[in-house]
Amino acid sequence: MMVDRHATDRPSDGNGAAVAGSCVADPTQALVIAASPINRIVLTRIAQRAYLKVQAMEPVEARRILSATSPLARPGLVIVDIDAQVQMSDDLFLHLEQHRSASPRRLPLVITIVPSRLDASPTVEHVDARVVRPVTPETLQPVIQRLLTAVQA
């Protein structure tokens, strides 16, 4: 039996048909959530270098979209810039965890970008990786590639 490693995260009924109401996560798509437009651009460019299709948005818009129950494809990777507007205790992470629970492959993967002063903070269980500022392609891109390789294996 041949396995399509690029298939989306769709539970099936055993005959190849997607189960209705299931969460669909696409590991080739990423969502960047950051309050700062500059940070959104920087994080988006780095994710694009990892050959991902990226959508970037503000935290308020991301909360609205993630809380909606939509049959549309969901990103397989979410990069969240932790700052004054987005904290680890935010309901944004609750929505991400709900999507992970509905996904057989536990997608989306979540990477947080944290200021160095949060290094000592406890790790949240639904965060797959943390990258400390300043973020550069050399620090973030290997993390993205490592996580995506693990999902495709």
JSON list of C-alpha atoms in Angstrom, two decimals:
[
{"chain": "A", "resi": 1, "resn": "MET", "atom": "CA", "xyz": [0.00, 0.00, 0.00]},
{"chain": "A", "resi": 2, "resn": "MET", "atom": "CA", "xyz": [1.47, 3.34, -1.03]},
{"chain": "A", "resi": 3, "resn": "VAL", "atom": "CA", "xyz": [1.19, 6.26, 1.38]},
{"chain": "A", "resi": 4, "resn": "ASP", "atom": "CA", "xyz": [0.91, 9.82, 0.04]},
{"chain": "A", "resi": 5, "resn": "ARG", "atom": "CA", "xyz": [3.17, 11.86, 2.29]},
{"chain": "A", "resi": 6, "resn": "HIS", "atom": "CA", "xyz": [1.76, 15.09, 0.88]},
{"chain": "A", "resi": 7, "resn": "ALA", "atom": "CA", "xyz": [-1.87, 14.26, 1.54]},
{"chain": "A", "resi": 8, "resn": "THR", "atom": "CA", "xyz": [-3.79, 16.54, 3.86]},
{"chain": "A", "resi": 9, "resn": "ASP", "atom": "CA", "xyz": [-4.71, 15.49, 7.36]},
{"chain": "A", "resi": 10, "resn": "ARG", "atom": "CA", "xyz": [-8.15, 14.08, 6.51]},
{"chain": "A", "resi": 11, "resn": "PRO", "atom": "CA", "xyz": [-9.68, 11.26, 8.49]},
{"chain": "A", "resi": 12, "resn": "SER", "atom": "CA", "xyz": [-11.37, 8.87, 6.08]},
{"chain": "A", "resi": 13, "resn": "ASP", "atom": "CA", "xyz": [-14.18, 6.37, 6.24]},
{"chain": "A", "resi": 14, "resn": "GLY", "atom": "CA", "xyz": [-11.89, 3.57, 5.08]},
{"chain": "A", "resi": 15, "resn": "ASN", "atom": "CA", "xyz": [-12.89, 3.97, 1.42]},
{"chain": "A", "resi": 16, "resn": "GLY", "atom": "CA", "xyz": [-10.82, 7.10, 0.88]},
{"chain": "A", "resi": 17, "resn": "ALA", "atom": "CA", "xyz": [-13.70, 9.54, 1.43]},
{"chain": "A", "resi": 18, "resn": "ALA", "atom": "CA", "xyz": [-13.10, 12.30, 3.96]},
{"chain": "A", "resi": 19, "resn": "VAL", "atom": "CA", "xyz": [-15.24, 12.15, 7.07]},
{"chain": "A", "resi": 20, "resn": "ALA", "atom": "CA", "xyz": [-17.70, 15.05, 7.23]},
{"chain": "A", "resi": 21, "resn": "GLY", "atom": "CA", "xyz": [-17.02, 17.63, 9.92]},
{"chain": "A", "resi": 22, "resn": "SER", "atom": "CA", "xyz": [-13.41, 16.58, 10.35]},
{"chain": "A", "resi": 23, "resn": "CYS", "atom": "CA", "xyz": [-10.59, 19.06, 10.70]},
{"chain": "A", "resi": 24, "resn": "VAL", "atom": "CA", "xyz": [-8.43, 19.28, 7.60]},
{"chain": "A", "resi": 25, "resn": "ALA", "atom": "CA", "xyz": [-4.87, 20.43, 8.19]},
{"chain": "A", "resi": 26, "resn": "ASP", "atom": "CA", "xyz": [-2.44, 20.98, 5.34]},
{"chain": "A", "resi": 27, "resn": "PRO", "atom": "CA", "xyz": [1.24, 20.69, 6.31]},
{"chain": "A", "resi": 28, "resn": "THR", "atom": "CA", "xyz": [2.24, 22.75, 3.27]},
{"chain": "A", "resi": 29, "resn": "GLN", "atom": "CA", "xyz": [0.40, 25.80, 4.62]},
{"chain": "A", "resi": 30, "resn": "ALA", "atom": "CA", "xyz": [1.44, 28.03, 7.51]},
{"chain": "A", "resi": 31, "resn": "LEU", "atom": "CA", "xyz": [-0.23, 30.76, 9.50]},
{"chain": "A", "resi": 32, "resn": "VAL", "atom": "CA", "xyz": [1.84, 33.56, 11.02]},
{"chain": "A", "resi": 33, "resn": "ILE", "atom": "CA", "xyz": [0.22, 35.43, 13.91]},
{"chain": "A", "resi": 34, "resn": "ALA", "atom": "CA", "xyz": [1.91, 38.64, 15.04]},
{"chain": "A", "resi": 35, "resn": "ALA", "atom": "CA", "xyz": [0.73, 42.04, 16.23]},
{"chain": "A", "resi": 36, "resn": "SER", "atom": "CA", "xyz": [3.60, 43.85, 14.55]},
{"chain": "A", "resi": 37, "resn": "PRO", "atom": "CA", "xyz": [3.39, 44.20, 10.75]},
{"chain": "A", "resi": 38, "resn": "ILE", "atom": "CA", "xyz": [7.18, 44.06, 10.55]},
{"chain": "A", "resi": 39, "resn": "ASN", "atom": "CA", "xyz": [7.31, 40.80, 12.53]},
{"chain": "A", "resi": 40, "resn": "ARG", "atom": "CA", "xyz": [4.58, 39.34, 10.30]},
{"chain": "A", "resi": 41, "resn": "ILE", "atom": "CA", "xyz": [6.65, 40.13, 7.21]},
{"chain": "A", "resi": 42, "resn": "VAL", "atom": "CA", "xyz": [9.89, 38.73, 8.65]},
{"chain": "A", "resi": 43, "resn": "LEU", "atom": "CA", "xyz": [8.26, 35.51, 9.90]},
{"chain": "A", "resi": 44, "resn": "THR", "atom": "CA", "xyz": [6.36, 35.08, 6.64]},
{"chain": "A", "resi": 45, "resn": "ARG", "atom": "CA", "xyz": [9.52, 35.40, 4.53]},
{"chain": "A", "resi": 46, "resn": "ILE", "atom": "CA", "xyz": [11.33, 32.83, 6.67]},
{"chain": "A", "resi": 47, "resn": "ALA", "atom": "CA", "xyz": [8.43, 30.35, 6.41]},
{"chain": "A", "resi": 48, "resn": "GLN", "atom": "CA", "xyz": [8.29, 30.90, 2.64]},
{"chain": "A", "resi": 49, "resn": "ARG", "atom": "CA", "xyz": [11.98, 29.96, 2.46]},
{"chain": "A", "resi": 50, "resn": "ALA", "atom": "CA", "xyz": [10.90, 26.60, 3.90]},
{"chain": "A", "resi": 51, "resn": "TYR", "atom": "CA", "xyz": [8.60, 26.24, 0.84]},
{"chain": "A", "resi": 52, "resn": "LEU", "atom": "CA", "xyz": [5.37, 26.87, 2.76]},
{"chain": "A", "resi": 53, "resn": "LYS", "atom": "CA", "xyz": [2.33, 28.77, 1.55]},
{"chain": "A", "resi": 54, "resn": "VAL", "atom": "CA", "xyz": [1.95, 31.42, 4.25]},
{"chain": "A", "resi": 55, "resn": "GLN", "atom": "CA", "xyz": [-0.91, 33.56, 5.42]},
{"chain": "A", "resi": 56, "resn": "ALA", "atom": "CA", "xyz": [-0.14, 36.25, 8.00]},
{"chain": "A", "resi": 57, "resn": "MET", "atom": "CA", "xyz": [-2.59, 38.06, 10.25]},
{"chain": "A", "resi": 58, "resn": "GLU", "atom": "CA", "xyz": [-3.06, 40.04, 13.41]},
{"chain": "A", "resi": 59, "resn": "PRO", "atom": "CA", "xyz": [-3.98, 38.20, 16.63]},
{"chain": "A", "resi": 60, "resn": "VAL", "atom": "CA", "xyz": [-7.57, 39.51, 16.67]},
{"chain": "A", "resi": 61, "resn": "GLU", "atom": "CA", "xyz": [-8.22, 38.28, 13.14]},
{"chain": "A", "resi": 62, "resn": "ALA", "atom": "CA", "xyz": [-6.53, 34.94, 13.86]},
{"chain": "A", "resi": 63, "resn": "ARG", "atom": "CA", "xyz": [-8.72, 34.38, 16.95]},
{"chain": "A", "resi": 64, "resn": "ARG", "atom": "CA", "xyz": [-11.83, 35.07, 14.88]},
{"chain": "A", "resi": 65, "resn": "ILE", "atom": "CA", "xyz": [-10.83, 32.73, 12.06]},
{"chain": "A", "resi": 66, "resn": "LEU", "atom": "CA", "xyz": [-9.60, 29.93, 14.33]},
{"chain": "A", "resi": 67, "resn": "SER", "atom": "CA", "xyz": [-12.74, 30.04, 16.47]},
{"chain": "A", "resi": 68, "resn": "ALA", "atom": "CA", "xyz": [-14.99, 29.70, 13.40]},
{"chain": "A", "resi": 69, "resn": "THR", "atom": "CA", "xyz": [-16.02, 26.18, 12.56]},
{"chain": "A", "resi": 70, "resn": "SER", "atom": "CA", "xyz": [-15.17, 26.09, 8.89]},
{"chain": "A", "resi": 71, "resn": "PRO", "atom": "CA", "xyz": [-14.65, 23.09, 6.62]},
{"chain": "A", "resi": 72, "resn": "LEU", "atom": "CA", "xyz": [-11.84, 24.96, 4.85]},
{"chain": "A", "resi": 73, "resn": "ALA", "atom": "CA", "xyz": [-8.27, 23.68, 4.99]},
{"chain": "A", "resi": 74, "resn": "ARG", "atom": "CA", "xyz": [-6.38, 24.63, 8.10]},
{"chain": "A", "resi": 75, "resn": "PRO", "atom": "CA", "xyz": [-2.66, 25.37, 8.24]},
{"chain": "A", "resi": 76, "resn": "GLY", "atom": "CA", "xyz": [-0.39, 22.55, 9.29]},
{"chain": "A", "resi": 77, "resn": "LEU", "atom": "CA", "xyz": [1.98, 24.98, 11.01]},
{"chain": "A", "resi": 78, "resn": "VAL", "atom": "CA", "xyz": [1.23, 28.07, 13.09]},
{"chain": "A", "resi": 79, "resn": "ILE", "atom": "CA", "xyz": [3.92, 30.54, 14.14]},
{"chain": "A", "resi": 80, "resn": "VAL", "atom": "CA", "xyz": [2.83, 32.81, 16.99]},
{"chain": "A", "resi": 81, "resn": "ASP", "atom": "CA", "xyz": [4.80, 35.89, 18.00]},
{"chain": "A", "resi": 82, "resn": "ILE", "atom": "CA", "xyz": [4.42, 36.23, 21.78]},
{"chain": "A", "resi": 83, "resn": "ASP", "atom": "CA", "xyz": [4.25, 39.90, 22.78]},
{"chain": "A", "resi": 84, "resn": "ALA", "atom": "CA", "xyz": [2.08, 42.30, 24.79]},
{"chain": "A", "resi": 85, "resn": "GLN", "atom": "CA", "xyz": [-1.00, 41.47, 22.67]},
{"chain": "A", "resi": 86, "resn": "VAL", "atom": "CA", "xyz": [-0.53, 37.69, 22.62]},
{"chain": "A", "resi": 87, "resn": "GLN", "atom": "CA", "xyz": [0.41, 35.77, 25.76]},
{"chain": "A", "resi": 88, "resn": "MET", "atom": "CA", "xyz": [0.87, 32.04, 26.38]},
{"chain": "A", "resi": 89, "resn": "SER", "atom": "CA", "xyz": [-2.40, 31.99, 28.35]},
{"chain": "A", "resi": 90, "resn": "ASP", "atom": "CA", "xyz": [-4.34, 33.51, 25.45]},
{"chain": "A", "resi": 91, "resn": "ASP", "atom": "CA", "xyz": [-7.51, 31.85, 24.14]},
{"chain": "A", "resi": 92, "resn": "LEU", "atom": "CA", "xyz": [-5.72, 31.66, 20.79]},
{"chain": "A", "resi": 93, "resn": "PHE", "atom": "CA", "xyz": [-3.83, 28.64, 22.14]},
{"chain": "A", "resi": 94, "resn": "LEU", "atom": "CA", "xyz": [-7.11, 27.09, 23.29]},
{"chain": "A", "resi": 95, "resn": "HIS", "atom": "CA", "xyz": [-8.41, 27.26, 19.71]},
{"chain": "A", "resi": 96, "resn": "LEU", "atom": "CA", "xyz": [-5.16, 25.80, 18.37]},
{"chain": "A", "resi": 97, "resn": "GLU", "atom": "CA", "xyz": [-5.38, 22.92, 20.86]},
{"chain": "A", "resi": 98, "resn": "GLN", "atom": "CA", "xyz": [-8.97, 22.24, 19.82]},
{"chain": "A", "resi": 99, "resn": "HIS", "atom": "CA", "xyz": [-7.86, 21.97, 16.19]},
{"chain": "A", "resi": 100, "resn": "ARG", "atom": "CA", "xyz": [-5.01, 19.65, 17.22]},
{"chain": "A", "resi": 101, "resn": "SER", "atom": "CA", "xyz": [-7.40, 17.42, 19.12]},
{"chain": "A", "resi": 102, "resn": "ALA", "atom": "CA", "xyz": [-9.62, 17.09, 16.05]},
{"chain": "A", "resi": 103, "resn": "SER", "atom": "CA", "xyz": [-6.67, 16.13, 13.86]},
{"chain": "A", "resi": 104, "resn": "PRO", "atom": "CA", "xyz": [-5.39, 12.54, 13.71]},
{"chain": "A", "resi": 105, "resn": "ARG", "atom": "CA", "xyz": [-1.83, 13.82, 13.16]},
{"chain": "A", "resi": 106, "resn": "ARG", "atom": "CA", "xyz": [-2.11, 16.46, 15.92]},
{"chain": "A", "resi": 107, "resn": "LEU", "atom": "CA", "xyz": [-1.88, 19.38, 13.49]},
{"chain": "A", "resi": 108, "resn": "PRO", "atom": "CA", "xyz": [-1.29, 22.29, 13.45]},
{"chain": "A", "resi": 109, "resn": "LEU", "atom": "CA", "xyz": [2.21, 22.30, 14.77]},
{"chain": "A", "resi": 110, "resn": "VAL", "atom": "CA", "xyz": [2.80, 25.41, 16.88]},
{"chain": "A", "resi": 111, "resn": "ILE", "atom": "CA", "xyz": [6.01, 27.44, 17.07]},
{"chain": "A", "resi": 112, "resn": "THR", "atom": "CA", "xyz": [6.16, 30.40, 19.44]},
{"chain": "A", "resi": 113, "resn": "ILE", "atom": "CA", "xyz": [8.53, 33.33, 19.08]},
{"chain": "A", "resi": 114, "resn": "VAL", "atom": "CA", "xyz": [9.39, 34.52, 22.58]},
{"chain": "A", "resi": 115, "resn": "PRO", "atom": "CA", "xyz": [11.38, 37.43, 23.96]},
{"chain": "A", "resi": 116, "resn": "SER", "atom": "CA", "xyz": [14.48, 36.29, 25.83]},
{"chain": "A", "resi": 117, "resn": "ARG", "atom": "CA", "xyz": [12.99, 37.36, 29.16]},
{"chain": "A", "resi": 118, "resn": "LEU", "atom": "CA", "xyz": [10.39, 34.56, 28.84]},
{"chain": "A", "resi": 119, "resn": "ASP", "atom": "CA", "xyz": [13.06, 31.86, 28.57]},
{"chain": "A", "resi": 120, "resn": "ALA", "atom": "CA", "xyz": [12.39, 30.70, 32.13]},
{"chain": "A", "resi": 121, "resn": "SER", "atom": "CA", "xyz": [8.62, 30.44, 31.62]},
{"chain": "A", "resi": 122, "resn": "PRO", "atom": "CA", "xyz": [7.09, 26.96, 31.69]},
{"chain": "A", "resi": 123, "resn": "THR", "atom": "CA", "xyz": [6.58, 25.27, 28.35]},
{"chain": "A", "resi": 124, "resn": "VAL", "atom": "CA", "xyz": [2.97, 24.92, 27.31]},
{"chain": "A", "resi": 125, "resn": "GLU", "atom": "CA", "xyz": [2.12, 21.36, 26.24]},
{"chain": "A", "resi": 126, "resn": "HIS", "atom": "CA", "xyz": [0.51, 22.37, 22.95]},
{"chain": "A", "resi": 127, "resn": "VAL", "atom": "CA", "xyz": [3.60, 24.24, 21.72]},
{"chain": "A", "resi": 128, "resn": "ASP", "atom": "CA", "xyz": [5.97, 22.15, 19.63]},
{"chain": "A", "resi": 129, "resn": "ALA", "atom": "CA", "xyz": [8.93, 24.55, 19.57]},
{"chain": "A", "resi": 130, "resn": "ARG", "atom": "CA", "xyz": [10.04, 27.91, 20.91]},
{"chain": "A", "resi": 131, "resn": "VAL", "atom": "CA", "xyz": [12.41, 30.31, 19.19]},
{"chain": "A", "resi": 132, "resn": "VAL", "atom": "CA", "xyz": [13.96, 33.19, 21.13]},
{"chain": "A", "resi": 133, "resn": "ARG", "atom": "CA", "xyz": [14.30, 36.65, 19.60]},
{"chain": "A", "resi": 134, "resn": "PRO", "atom": "CA", "xyz": [16.02, 37.92, 17.58]},
{"chain": "A", "resi": 135, "resn": "VAL", "atom": "CA", "xyz": [14.57, 35.64, 14.90]},
{"chain": "A", "resi": 136, "resn": "THR", "atom": "CA", "xyz": [16.70, 34.99, 11.85]},
{"chain": "A", "resi": 137, "resn": "PRO", "atom": "CA", "xyz": [16.36, 32.49, 9.01]},
{"chain": "A", "resi": 138, "resn": "GLU", "atom": "CA", "xyz": [19.22, 30.54, 10.61]},
{"chain": "A", "resi": 139, "resn": "THR", "atom": "CA", "xyz": [17.29, 30.11, 13.87]},
{"chain": "A", "resi": 140, "resn": "LEU", "atom": "CA", "xyz": [13.71, 29.60, 12.66]},
{"chain": "A", "resi": 141, "resn": "GLN", "atom": "CA", "xyz": [13.99, 27.75, 9.36]},
{"chain": "A", "resi": 142, "resn": "PRO", "atom": "CA", "xyz": [15.72, 24.63, 10.79]},
{"chain": "A", "resi": 143, "resn": "VAL", "atom": "CA", "xyz": [13.00, 24.40, 13.45]},
{"chain": "A", "resi": 144, "resn": "ILE", "atom": "CA", "xyz": [10.28, 24.57, 10.79]},
{"chain": "A", "resi": 145, "resn": "GLN", "atom": "CA", "xyz": [11.98, 21.93, 8.66]},
{"chain": "A", "resi": 146, "resn": "ARG", "atom": "CA", "xyz": [12.58, 19.61, 11.65]},
{"chain": "A", "resi": 147, "resn": "LEU", "atom": "CA", "xyz": [8.91, 19.73, 12.70]},
{"chain": "A", "resi": 148, "resn": "LEU", "atom": "CA", "xyz": [7.57, 19.23, 9.20]},
{"chain": "A", "resi": 149, "resn": "THR", "atom": "CA", "xyz": [9.97, 16.34, 8.55]},
{"chain": "A", "resi": 150, "resn": "ALA", "atom": "CA", "xyz": [8.75, 14.63, 11.72]},
{"chain": "A", "resi": 151, "resn": "VAL", "atom": "CA", "xyz": [5.10, 14.99, 10.60]},
{"chain": "A", "resi": 152, "resn": "GLN", "atom": "CA", "xyz": [5.80, 13.59, 7.14]},
{"chain": "A", "resi": 153, "resn": "ALA", "atom": "CA", "xyz": [7.73, 10.59, 8.49]}
]
